PDB file of C-alpha atoms in Angstrom:
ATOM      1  CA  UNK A 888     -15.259  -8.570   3.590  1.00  0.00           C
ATOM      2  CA  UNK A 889     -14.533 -12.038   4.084  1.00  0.00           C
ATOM      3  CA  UNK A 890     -13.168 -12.858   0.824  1.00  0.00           C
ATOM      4  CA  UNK A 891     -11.058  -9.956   1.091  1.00  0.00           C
ATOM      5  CA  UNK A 892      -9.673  -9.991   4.602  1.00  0.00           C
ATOM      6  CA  UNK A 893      -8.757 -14.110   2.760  1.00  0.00           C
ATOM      7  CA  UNK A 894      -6.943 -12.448  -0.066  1.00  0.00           C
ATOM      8  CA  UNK A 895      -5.066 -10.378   2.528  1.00  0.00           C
ATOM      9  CA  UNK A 896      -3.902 -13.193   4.611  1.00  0.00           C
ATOM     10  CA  UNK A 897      -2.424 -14.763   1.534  1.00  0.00           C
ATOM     11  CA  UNK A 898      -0.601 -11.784   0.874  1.00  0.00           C
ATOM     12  CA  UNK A 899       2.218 -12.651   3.353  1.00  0.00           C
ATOM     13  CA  UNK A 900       3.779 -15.511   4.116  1.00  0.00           C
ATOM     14  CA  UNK A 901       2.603 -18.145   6.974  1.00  0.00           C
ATOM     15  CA  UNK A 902       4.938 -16.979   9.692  1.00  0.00           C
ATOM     16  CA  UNK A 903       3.844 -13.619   9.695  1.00  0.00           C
ATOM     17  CA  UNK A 904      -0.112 -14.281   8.847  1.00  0.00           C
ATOM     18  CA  UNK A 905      -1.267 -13.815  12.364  1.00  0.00           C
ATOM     19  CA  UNK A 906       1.185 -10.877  13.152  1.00  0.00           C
ATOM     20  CA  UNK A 907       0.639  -9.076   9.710  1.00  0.00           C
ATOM     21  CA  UNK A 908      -3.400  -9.340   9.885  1.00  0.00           C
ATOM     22  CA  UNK A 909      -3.619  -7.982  13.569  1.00  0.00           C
ATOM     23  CA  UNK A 910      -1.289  -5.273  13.438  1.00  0.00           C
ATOM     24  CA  UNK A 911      -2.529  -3.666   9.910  1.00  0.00           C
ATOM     25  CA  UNK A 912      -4.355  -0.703   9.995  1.00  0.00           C
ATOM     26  CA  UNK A 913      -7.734  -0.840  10.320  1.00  0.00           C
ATOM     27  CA  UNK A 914      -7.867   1.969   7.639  1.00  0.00           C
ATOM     28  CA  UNK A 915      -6.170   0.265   5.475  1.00  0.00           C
ATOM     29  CA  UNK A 916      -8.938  -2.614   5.834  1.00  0.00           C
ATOM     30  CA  UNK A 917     -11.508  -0.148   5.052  1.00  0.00           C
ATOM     31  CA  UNK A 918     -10.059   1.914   2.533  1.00  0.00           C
ATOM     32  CA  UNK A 919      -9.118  -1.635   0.323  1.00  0.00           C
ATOM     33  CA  UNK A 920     -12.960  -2.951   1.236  1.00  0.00           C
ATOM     34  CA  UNK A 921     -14.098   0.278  -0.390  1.00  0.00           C
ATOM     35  CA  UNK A 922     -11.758   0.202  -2.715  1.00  0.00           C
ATOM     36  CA  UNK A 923     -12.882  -2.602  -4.513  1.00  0.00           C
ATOM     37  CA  UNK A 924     -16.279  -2.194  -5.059  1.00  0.00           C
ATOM     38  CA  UNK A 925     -15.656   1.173  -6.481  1.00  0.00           C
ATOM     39  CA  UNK A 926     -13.178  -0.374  -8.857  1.00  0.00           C
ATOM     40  CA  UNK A 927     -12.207  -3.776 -10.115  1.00  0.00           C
ATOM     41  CA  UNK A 928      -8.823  -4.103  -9.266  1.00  0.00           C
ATOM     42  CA  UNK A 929      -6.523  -7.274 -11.324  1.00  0.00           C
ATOM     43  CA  UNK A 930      -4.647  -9.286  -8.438  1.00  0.00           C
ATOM     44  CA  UNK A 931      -1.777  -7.265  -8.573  1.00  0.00           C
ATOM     45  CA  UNK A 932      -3.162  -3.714  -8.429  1.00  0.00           C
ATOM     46  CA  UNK A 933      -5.010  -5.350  -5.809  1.00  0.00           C
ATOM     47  CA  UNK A 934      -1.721  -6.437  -3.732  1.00  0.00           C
ATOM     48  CA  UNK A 935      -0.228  -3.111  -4.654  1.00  0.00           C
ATOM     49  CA  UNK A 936      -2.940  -0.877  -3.392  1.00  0.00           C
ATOM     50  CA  UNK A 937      -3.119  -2.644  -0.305  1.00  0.00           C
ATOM     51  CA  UNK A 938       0.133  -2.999   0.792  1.00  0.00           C
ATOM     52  CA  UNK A 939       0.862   0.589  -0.360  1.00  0.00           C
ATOM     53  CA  UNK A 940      -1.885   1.914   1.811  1.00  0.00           C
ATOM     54  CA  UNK A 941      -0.811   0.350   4.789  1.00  0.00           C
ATOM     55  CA  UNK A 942       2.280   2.026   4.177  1.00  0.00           C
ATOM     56  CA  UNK A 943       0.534   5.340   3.613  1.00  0.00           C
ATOM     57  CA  UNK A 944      -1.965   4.756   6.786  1.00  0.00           C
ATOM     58  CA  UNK A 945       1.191   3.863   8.990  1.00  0.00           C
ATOM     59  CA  UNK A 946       3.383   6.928   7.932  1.00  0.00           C
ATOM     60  CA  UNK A 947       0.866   9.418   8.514  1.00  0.00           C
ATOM     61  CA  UNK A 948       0.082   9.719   4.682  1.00  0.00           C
ATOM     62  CA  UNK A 949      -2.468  12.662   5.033  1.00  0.00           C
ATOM     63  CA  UNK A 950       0.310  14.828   6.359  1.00  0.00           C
ATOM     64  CA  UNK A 951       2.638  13.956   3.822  1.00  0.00           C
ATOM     65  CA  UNK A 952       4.349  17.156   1.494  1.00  0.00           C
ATOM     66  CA  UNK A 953       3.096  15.354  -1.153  1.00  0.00           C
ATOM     67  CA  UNK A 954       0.387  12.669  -1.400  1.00  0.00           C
ATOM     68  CA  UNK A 955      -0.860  13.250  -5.109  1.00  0.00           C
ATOM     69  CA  UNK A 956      -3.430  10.815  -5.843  1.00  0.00           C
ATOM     70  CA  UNK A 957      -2.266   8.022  -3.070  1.00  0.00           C
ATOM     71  CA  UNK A 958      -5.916   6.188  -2.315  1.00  0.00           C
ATOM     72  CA  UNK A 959      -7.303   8.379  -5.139  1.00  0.00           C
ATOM     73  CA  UNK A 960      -5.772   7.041  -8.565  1.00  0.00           C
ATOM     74  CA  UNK A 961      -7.549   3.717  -9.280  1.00  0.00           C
ATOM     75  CA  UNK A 962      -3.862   2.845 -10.842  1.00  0.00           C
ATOM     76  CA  UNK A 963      -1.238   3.076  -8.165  1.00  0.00           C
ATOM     77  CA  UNK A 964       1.659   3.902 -10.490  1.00  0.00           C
ATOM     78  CA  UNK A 965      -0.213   7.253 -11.332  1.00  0.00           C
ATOM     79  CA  UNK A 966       0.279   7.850  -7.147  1.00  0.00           C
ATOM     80  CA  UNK A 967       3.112  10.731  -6.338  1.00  0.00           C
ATOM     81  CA  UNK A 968       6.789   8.682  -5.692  1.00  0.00           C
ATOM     82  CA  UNK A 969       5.488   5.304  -7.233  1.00  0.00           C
ATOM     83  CA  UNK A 970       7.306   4.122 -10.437  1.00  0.00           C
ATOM     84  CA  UNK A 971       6.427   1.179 -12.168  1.00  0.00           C
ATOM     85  CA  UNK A 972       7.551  -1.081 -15.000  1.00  0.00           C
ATOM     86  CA  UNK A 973       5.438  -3.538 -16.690  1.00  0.00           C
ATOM     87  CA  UNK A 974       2.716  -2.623 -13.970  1.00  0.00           C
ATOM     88  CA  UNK A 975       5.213  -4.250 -10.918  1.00  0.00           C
ATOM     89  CA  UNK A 976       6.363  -1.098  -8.485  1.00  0.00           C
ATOM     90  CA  UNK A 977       9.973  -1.256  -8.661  1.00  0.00           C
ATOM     91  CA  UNK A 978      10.619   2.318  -7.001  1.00  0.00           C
ATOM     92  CA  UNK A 979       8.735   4.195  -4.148  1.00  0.00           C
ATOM     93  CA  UNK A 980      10.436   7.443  -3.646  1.00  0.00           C
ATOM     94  CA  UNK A 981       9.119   9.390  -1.004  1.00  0.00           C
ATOM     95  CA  UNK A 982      12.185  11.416  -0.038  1.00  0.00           C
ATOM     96  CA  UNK A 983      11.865  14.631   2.188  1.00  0.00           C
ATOM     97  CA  UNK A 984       8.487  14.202   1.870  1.00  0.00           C
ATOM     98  CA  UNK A 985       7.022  14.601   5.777  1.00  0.00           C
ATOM     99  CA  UNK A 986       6.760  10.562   6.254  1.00  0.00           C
ATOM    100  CA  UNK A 987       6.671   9.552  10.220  1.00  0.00           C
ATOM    101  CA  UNK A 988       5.581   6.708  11.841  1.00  0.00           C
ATOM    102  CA  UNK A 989       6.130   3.197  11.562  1.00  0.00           C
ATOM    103  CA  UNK A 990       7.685   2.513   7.688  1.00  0.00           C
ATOM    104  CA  UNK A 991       7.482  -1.314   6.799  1.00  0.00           C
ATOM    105  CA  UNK A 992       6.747  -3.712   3.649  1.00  0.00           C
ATOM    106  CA  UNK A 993       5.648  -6.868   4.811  1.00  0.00           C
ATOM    107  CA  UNK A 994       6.184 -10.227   3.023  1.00  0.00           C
ATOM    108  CA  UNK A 995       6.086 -10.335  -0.542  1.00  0.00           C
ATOM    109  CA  UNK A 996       3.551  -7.104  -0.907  1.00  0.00           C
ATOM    110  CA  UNK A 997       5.959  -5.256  -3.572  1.00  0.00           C
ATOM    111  CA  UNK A 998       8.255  -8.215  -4.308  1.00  0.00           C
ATOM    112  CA  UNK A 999       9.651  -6.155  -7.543  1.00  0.00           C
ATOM    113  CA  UNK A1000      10.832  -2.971  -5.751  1.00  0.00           C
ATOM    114  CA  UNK A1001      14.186  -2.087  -6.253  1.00  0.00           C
ATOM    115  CA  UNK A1002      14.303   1.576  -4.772  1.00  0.00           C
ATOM    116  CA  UNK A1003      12.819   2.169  -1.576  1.00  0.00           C
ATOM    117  CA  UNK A1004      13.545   5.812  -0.561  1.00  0.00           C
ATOM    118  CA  UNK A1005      12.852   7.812   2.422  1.00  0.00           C
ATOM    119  CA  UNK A1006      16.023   9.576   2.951  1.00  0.00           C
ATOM    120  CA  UNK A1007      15.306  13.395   4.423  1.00  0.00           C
ATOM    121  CA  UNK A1008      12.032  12.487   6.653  1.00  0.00           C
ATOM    122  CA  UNK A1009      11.805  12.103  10.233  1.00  0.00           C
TER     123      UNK A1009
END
């Protein structure tokens, strides 16, 4: 867990370390700790998966319309709304798609994304 919760502090950049690593879900902690010693994840599925499922854990992801395969898929461009090119995501679209709650990327978590949509939720 150590090595890990290291890894996710690098994630983002100095000014919001302290900020970033208290205020992420504690799910998401869990799920990512989990994660990886289920499957061996390259650094950037790694970054991916994590900052995705913060995103899913903040926006009430298990009452989403659609949630196929989020925290499921051991390759997050399989997950429903994720598109990816050359194994960067470059598009989350999650439109009218039940997503509530607090909706942010921190730092450089998805630092290829191009299309970020969540037009038509509440």
């Amino acid at each position: 867990e150590q090595k890990i919760s290291e890894k996710l502090r690098s994630l983002v950049t100095n000014s919001d370390q302290d900020y970033f690593v208290r205020s992420m879900p504690n799910q998401a902690f869990e799920w990512i700790v989990n994660q990886s010693s289920t499957f061996v994840l390259d650094e950037k599925s790694f970054t991916h998966q994590y900052c995705l499922s913060v995103l899913y854990f903040n926006s009430n992801g298990k009452y989403w319309t659609n949630q196929t395969d989020w925290l499921q898929s051991r390759d997050e461009c399989d997950w429903f709304g994720v598109q990816c090119t050359n194994d960067d995501v470059v598009e989350l679209k999650l439109a009218n798609n039940n997503v509530s709650g607090t909706v942010a990327l921190s730092g450089d978590c998805l630092g290829k994304l191009n299309i970020f949509d969540l037009s038509q939720n509440s």
